Coordinates of C-alpha atoms in Angstrom, one line a residue:
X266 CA 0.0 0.0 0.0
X267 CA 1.1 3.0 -1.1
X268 CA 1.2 6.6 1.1
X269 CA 0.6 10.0 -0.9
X270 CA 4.3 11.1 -0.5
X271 CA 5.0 7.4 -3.0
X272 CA 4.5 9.5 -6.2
X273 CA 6.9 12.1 -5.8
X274 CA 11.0 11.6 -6.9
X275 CA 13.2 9.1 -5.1
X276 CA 16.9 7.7 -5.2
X277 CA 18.9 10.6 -6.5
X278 CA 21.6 10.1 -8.7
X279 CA 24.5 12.2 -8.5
X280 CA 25.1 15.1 -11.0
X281 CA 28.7 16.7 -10.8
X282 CA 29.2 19.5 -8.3
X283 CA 29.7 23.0 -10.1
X284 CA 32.5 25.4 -8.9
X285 CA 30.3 28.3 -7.2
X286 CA 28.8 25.4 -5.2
X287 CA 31.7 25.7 -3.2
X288 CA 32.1 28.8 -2.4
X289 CA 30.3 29.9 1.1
X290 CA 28.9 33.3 0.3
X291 CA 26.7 31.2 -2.2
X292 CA 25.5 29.6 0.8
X293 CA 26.6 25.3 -1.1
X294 CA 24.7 26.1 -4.1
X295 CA 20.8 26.7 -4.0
X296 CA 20.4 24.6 -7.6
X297 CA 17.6 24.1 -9.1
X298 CA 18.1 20.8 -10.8
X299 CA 15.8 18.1 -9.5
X300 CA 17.2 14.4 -9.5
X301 CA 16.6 12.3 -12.0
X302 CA 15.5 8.7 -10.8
X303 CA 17.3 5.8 -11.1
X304 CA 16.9 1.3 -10.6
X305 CA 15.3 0.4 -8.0
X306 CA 16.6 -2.4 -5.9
X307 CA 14.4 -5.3 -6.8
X308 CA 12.6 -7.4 -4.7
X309 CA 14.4 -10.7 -5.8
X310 CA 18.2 -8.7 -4.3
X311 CA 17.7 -10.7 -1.2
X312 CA 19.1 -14.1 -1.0
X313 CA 17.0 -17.0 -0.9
X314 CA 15.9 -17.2 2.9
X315 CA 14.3 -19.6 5.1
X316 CA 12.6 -17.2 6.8
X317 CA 10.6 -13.5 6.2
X318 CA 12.3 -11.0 4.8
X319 CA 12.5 -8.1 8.1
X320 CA 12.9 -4.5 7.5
X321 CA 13.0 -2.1 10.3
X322 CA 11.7 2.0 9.8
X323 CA 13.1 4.6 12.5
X324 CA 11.2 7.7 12.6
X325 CA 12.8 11.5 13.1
X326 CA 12.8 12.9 16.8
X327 CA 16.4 14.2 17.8
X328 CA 17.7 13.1 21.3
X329 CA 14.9 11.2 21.6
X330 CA 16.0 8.9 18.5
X331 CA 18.7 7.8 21.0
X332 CA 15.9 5.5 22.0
X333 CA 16.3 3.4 18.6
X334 CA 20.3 2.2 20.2
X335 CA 17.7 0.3 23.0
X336 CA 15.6 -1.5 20.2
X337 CA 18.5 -2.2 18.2
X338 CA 20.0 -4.0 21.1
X339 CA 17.0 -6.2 22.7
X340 CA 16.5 -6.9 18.6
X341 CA 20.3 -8.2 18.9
X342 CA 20.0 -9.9 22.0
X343 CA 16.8 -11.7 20.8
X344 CA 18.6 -13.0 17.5
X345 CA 16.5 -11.1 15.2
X346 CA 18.0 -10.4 12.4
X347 CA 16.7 -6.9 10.3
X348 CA 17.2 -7.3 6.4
X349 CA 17.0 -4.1 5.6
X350 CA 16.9 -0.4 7.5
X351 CA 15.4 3.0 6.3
X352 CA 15.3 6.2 8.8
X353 CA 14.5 9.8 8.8
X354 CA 16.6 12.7 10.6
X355 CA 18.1 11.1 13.7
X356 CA 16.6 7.7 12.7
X357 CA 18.8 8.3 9.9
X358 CA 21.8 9.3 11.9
X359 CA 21.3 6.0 13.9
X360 CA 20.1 3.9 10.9
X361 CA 23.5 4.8 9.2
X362 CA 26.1 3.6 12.0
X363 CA 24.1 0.5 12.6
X364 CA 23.6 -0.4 8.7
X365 CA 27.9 -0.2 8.6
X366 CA 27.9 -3.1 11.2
X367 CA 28.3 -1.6 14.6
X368 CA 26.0 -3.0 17.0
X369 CA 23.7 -1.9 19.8
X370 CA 26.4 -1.8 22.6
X371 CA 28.5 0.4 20.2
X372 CA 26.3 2.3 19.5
X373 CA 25.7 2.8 23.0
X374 CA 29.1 3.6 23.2
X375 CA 29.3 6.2 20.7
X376 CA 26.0 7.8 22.3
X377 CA 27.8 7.9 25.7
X378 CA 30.5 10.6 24.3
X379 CA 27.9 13.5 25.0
X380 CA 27.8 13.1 29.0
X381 CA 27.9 16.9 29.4
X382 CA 26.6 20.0 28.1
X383 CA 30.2 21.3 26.8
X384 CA 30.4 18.0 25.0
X385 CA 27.2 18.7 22.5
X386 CA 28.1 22.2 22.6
X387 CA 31.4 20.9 20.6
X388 CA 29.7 19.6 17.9
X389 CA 27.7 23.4 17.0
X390 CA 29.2 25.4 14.6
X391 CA 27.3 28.4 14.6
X392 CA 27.1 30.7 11.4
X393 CA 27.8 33.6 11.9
X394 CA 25.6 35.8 9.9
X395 CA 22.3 33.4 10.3
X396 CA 20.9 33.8 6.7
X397 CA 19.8 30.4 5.8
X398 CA 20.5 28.4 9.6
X399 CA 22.1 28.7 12.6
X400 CA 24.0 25.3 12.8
X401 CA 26.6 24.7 9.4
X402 CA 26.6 21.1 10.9
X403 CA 30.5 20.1 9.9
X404 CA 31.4 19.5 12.8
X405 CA 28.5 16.9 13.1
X406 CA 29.7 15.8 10.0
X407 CA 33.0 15.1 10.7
X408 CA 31.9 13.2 13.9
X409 CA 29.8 10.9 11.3
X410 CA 33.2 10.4 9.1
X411 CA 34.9 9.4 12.1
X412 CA 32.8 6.0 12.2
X413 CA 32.0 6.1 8.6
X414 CA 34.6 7.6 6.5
X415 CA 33.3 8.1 2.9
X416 CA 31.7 4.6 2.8
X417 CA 29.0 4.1 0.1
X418 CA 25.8 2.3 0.3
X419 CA 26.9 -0.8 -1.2
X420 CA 29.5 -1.2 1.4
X421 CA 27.2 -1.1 4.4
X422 CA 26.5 -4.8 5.9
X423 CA 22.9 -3.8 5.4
X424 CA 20.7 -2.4 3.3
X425 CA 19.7 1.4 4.0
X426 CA 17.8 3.8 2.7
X427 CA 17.8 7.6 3.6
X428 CA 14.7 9.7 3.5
X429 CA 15.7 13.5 2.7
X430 CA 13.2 16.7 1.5
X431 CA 14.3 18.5 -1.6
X432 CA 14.3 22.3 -0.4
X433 CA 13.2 23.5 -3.6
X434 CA 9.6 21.6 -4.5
X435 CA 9.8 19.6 -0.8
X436 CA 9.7 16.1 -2.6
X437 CA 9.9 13.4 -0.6
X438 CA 13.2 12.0 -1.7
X439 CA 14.9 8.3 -0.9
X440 CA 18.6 7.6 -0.9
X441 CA 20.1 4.5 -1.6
X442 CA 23.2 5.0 -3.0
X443 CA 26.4 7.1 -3.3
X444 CA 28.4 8.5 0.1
X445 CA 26.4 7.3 2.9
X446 CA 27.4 10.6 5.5
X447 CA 26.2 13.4 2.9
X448 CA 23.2 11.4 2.9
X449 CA 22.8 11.4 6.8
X450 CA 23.2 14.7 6.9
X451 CA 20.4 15.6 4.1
X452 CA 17.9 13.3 6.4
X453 CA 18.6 15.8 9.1
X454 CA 19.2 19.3 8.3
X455 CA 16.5 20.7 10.5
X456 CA 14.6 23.6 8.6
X457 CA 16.2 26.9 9.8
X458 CA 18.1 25.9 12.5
X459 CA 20.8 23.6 10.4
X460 CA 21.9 25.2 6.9
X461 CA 20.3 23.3 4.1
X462 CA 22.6 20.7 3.0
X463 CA 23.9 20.4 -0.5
X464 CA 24.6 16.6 -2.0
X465 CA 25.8 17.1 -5.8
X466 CA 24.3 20.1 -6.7
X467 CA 20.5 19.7 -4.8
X468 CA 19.7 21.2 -1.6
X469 CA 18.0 19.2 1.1
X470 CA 16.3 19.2 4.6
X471 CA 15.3 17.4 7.1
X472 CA 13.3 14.0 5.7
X473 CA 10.9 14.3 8.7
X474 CA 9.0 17.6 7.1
X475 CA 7.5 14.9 4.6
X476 CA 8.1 10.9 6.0
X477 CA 9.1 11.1 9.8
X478 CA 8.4 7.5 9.5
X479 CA 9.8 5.7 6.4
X480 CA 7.9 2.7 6.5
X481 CA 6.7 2.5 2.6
X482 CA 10.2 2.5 1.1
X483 CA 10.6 -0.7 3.0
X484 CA 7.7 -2.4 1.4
X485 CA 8.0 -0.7 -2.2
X486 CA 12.0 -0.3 -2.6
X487 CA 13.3 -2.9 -0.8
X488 CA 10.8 -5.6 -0.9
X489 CA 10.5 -7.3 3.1
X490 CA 7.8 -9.1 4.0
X491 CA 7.0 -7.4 6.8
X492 CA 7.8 -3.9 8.5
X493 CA 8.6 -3.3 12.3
X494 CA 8.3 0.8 12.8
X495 CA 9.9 2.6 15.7
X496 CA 8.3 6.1 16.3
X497 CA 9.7 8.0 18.9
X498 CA 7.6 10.9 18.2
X499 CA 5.1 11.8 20.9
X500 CA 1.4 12.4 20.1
X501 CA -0.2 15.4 19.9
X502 CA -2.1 14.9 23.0
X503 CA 1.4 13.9 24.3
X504 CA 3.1 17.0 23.3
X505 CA 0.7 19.2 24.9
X506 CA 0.7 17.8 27.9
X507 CA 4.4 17.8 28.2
X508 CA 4.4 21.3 27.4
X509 CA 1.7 22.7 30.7
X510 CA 4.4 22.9 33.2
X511 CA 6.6 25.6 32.1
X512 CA 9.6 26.4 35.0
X513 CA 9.0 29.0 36.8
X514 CA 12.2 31.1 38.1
X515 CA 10.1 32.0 41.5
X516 CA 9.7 28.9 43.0
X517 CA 13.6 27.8 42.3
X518 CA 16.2 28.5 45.2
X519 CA 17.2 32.4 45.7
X520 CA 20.8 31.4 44.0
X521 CA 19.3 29.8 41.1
X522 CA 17.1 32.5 40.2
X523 CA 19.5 35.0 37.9
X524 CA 20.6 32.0 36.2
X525 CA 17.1 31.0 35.7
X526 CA 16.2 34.5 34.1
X527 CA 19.1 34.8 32.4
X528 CA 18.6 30.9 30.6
X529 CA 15.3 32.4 29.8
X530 CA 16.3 35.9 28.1
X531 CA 19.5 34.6 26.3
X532 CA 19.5 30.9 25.6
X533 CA 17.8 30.7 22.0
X534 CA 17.0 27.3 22.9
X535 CA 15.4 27.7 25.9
X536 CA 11.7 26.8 26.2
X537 CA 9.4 29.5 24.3
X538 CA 12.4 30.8 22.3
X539 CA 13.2 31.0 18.9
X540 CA 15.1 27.5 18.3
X541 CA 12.3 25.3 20.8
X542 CA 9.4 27.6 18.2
X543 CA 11.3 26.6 15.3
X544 CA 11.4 22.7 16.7
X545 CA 8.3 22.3 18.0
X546 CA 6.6 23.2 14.9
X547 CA 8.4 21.4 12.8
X548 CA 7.9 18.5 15.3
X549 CA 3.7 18.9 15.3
X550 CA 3.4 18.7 11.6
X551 CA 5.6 15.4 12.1
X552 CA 3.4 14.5 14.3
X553 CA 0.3 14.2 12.1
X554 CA 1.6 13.2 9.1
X555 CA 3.5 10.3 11.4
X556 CA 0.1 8.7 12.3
X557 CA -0.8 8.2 8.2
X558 CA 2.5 6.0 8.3
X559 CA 2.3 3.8 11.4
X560 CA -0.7 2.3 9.8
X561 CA 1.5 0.9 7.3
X562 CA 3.7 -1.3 9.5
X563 CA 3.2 -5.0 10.8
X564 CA 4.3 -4.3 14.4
X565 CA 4.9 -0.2 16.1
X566 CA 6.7 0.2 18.8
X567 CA 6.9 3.3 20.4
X568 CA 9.7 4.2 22.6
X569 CA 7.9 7.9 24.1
X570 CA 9.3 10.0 26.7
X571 CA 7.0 12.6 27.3
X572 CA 8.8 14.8 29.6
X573 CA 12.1 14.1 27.4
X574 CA 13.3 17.3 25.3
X575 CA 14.5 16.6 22.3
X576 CA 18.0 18.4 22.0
X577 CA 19.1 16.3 25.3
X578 CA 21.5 14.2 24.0
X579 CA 23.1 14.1 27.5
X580 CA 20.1 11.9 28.6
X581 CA 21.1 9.1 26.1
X582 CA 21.0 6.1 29.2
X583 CA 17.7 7.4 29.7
X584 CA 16.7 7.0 26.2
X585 CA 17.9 3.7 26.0
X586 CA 16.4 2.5 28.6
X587 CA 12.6 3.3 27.5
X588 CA 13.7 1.9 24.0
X589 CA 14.6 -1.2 25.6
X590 CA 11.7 -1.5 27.4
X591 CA 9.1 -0.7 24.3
X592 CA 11.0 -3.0 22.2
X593 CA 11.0 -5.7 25.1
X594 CA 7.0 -5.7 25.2
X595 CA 6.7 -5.7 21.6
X596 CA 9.1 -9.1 21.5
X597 CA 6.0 -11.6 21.3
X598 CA 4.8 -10.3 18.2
X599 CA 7.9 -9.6 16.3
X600 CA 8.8 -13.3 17.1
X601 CA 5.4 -14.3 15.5
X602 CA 5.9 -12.0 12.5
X603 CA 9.4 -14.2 11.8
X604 CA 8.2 -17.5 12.5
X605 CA 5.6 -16.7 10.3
X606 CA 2.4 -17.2 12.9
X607 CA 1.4 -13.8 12.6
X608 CA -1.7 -12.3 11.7
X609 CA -2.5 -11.9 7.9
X610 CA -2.7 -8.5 6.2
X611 CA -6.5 -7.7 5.3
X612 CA -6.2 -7.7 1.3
X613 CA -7.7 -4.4 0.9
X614 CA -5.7 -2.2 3.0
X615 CA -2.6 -3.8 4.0
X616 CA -3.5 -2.7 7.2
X617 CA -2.1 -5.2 10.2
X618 CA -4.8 -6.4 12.4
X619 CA -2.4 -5.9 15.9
X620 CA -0.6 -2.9 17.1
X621 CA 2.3 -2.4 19.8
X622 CA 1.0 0.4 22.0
X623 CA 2.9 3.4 23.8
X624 CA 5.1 2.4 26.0
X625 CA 6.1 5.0 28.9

């Protein structure tokens, strides 16, 4: 079953970069080219199994993404092997490392680098005339290169697939191919606060302002029998609740006060300002457009944090730890799926007749 976004462009291929595209003060380009499509992978590229094919979807969510390392473990520990990944934003982020072959404790380990503030303050680069972002995002580029270097999809142990936004018509766009880190970072160039990110002449942004939740490439593109999606995303009702308390400077301790204000009046990021405004409303249209795709998998789990912001990647145990948890309750039916005792698809819809509910 397709979703409406299944019409639009996918799988770029890779036009040669032109000279000005390099040059800053043109900001990497702004082209208007649009990428041509190419092959598809077909759905007889995996090898003859014994089993269901398995493909795994991990939706957009920033810090809160960390949450996919916990799945990707108790999937590990279980013995369940995934034959195929796609991800959006920081599902792509995560998606990526794992696809090269690190596993869930690695990735664990990689996650655990940012224990302090001053340790994902390293990774901004801030521009510093804000014209088209606030974040170039090198720096969290060159921390992707470390792990990956300039791998290309057809050297990952897994199959992946990157969802990305074309800035210029917003197509929904899926990469498969080429350098897997330039693709990372066009899944997660968050509209205005990360410059848009140029990949061979096309700007892009983050994948989650069209598919937060990539679940339809895994069916259409690369072929897997069944689909496991892991949304991290809250729900609206969710959102709103977790957005009621607001601090309040007065009630802190006398000492904590200025710092309170003063996290208030300067701190961009702080709750009400101009980075959370720009967040959270990319984050509610995610939101919606998120439900239209979880209907589309065989099992959802949903690894939510309510009270979790999501530019806290100091909190990654925490993460984890609720990922590990939704993933452990959704075990029974993912085990069904792959011994093939699950329930059937209806033949109209493709709907699946049982869902993994939120797991706190």
């Amino acid at each position: 079953m397709k979703t409406a976004f299944d019409s639009l462009d996918k799988n770029p291929t890779r036009p040669s970069r032109r000279f000005w595209d390099w040059l800053p003060w043109f900001g990497g380009g702004g082209s208007t080219s649009t990428p041509p499509k190419s092959e598809r992978r077909p759905r007889e590229a995996f090898e003859k199994r014994d089993r269901p094919t398995l493909g795994i979807a991990l939706s957009s969510g920033g810090a809160k993404g960390l949450a996919h390392i916990g799945v990707i473990q108790v999937l590990e520990e279980n013995g369940i092997e995934i034959d195929a990944i796609s991800g959006t934003s920081m599902g792509a982020y995560v998606g990526a490392m794992w696809a090269s072959g690190l596993n869930g404790q690695e990735l664990e380990a990689l996650s655990a680098e940012i224990q302090e503030r001053r340790d994902l303050w390293s990774l901004v680069d801030p521009v510093p005339w804000p014209r088209r972002g606030f974040i170039r995002g090198r720096k969290i580029e060159h921390r992707l290169r470390k792990t990956l270097g300039h791998r290309r999809f057809d050297e990952l142990a897994k199959p992946l697939y990157l969802l990305t936004t074309q800035l210029e018509s917003f197509d929904r766009v899926v990469i498969h191919e080429g350098d897997v880190v330039s693709a990372a970072m066009a899944s997660l160039a968050i509209p205005g606060i990360v410059v848009p990110v140029v990949r061979d002449g096309v700007e892009y942004v983050d994948g989650g302002v069209c598919d937060p939740l990539p679940v339809s490439v895994l069916r259409d593109e690369a072929g897997v029998d069944y689909v496991i999606a892991v949304n991290v995303l809250p729900s609206i009702d969710e959102f709103h609740e977790s957005r009621r308390v607001e601090p309040d400077c007065k009630k802190r301790p006398l000492w904590q006060r200025p710092f309170c204000w003063l996290n208030r009046e300067v701190n961009w990021a702080a709750r009400g300002n101009l980075l959370d405004i720009l967040r959270s409303s990319a984050m509610a249209s995610q939101m919606r457009v998120v439900e239209h795709s979880t209907v589309l998998a065989d099992v959802l789990i949903r690894p939510v944090d309510r009270e979790a912001r999501w530019h806290d990647y100091t909190g990654y145990r925490r993460y984890i730890e609720v990922g590990r948890r939704a993933a452990e309750k959704a075990l029974p039916e993912i085990l069904a799926l792959i011994s093939d005792q699950s329930p059937s698809l209806t033949s109209e819809t493709g709907t699946p007749n049982t869902r993994e509910e939120d797991a706190h």
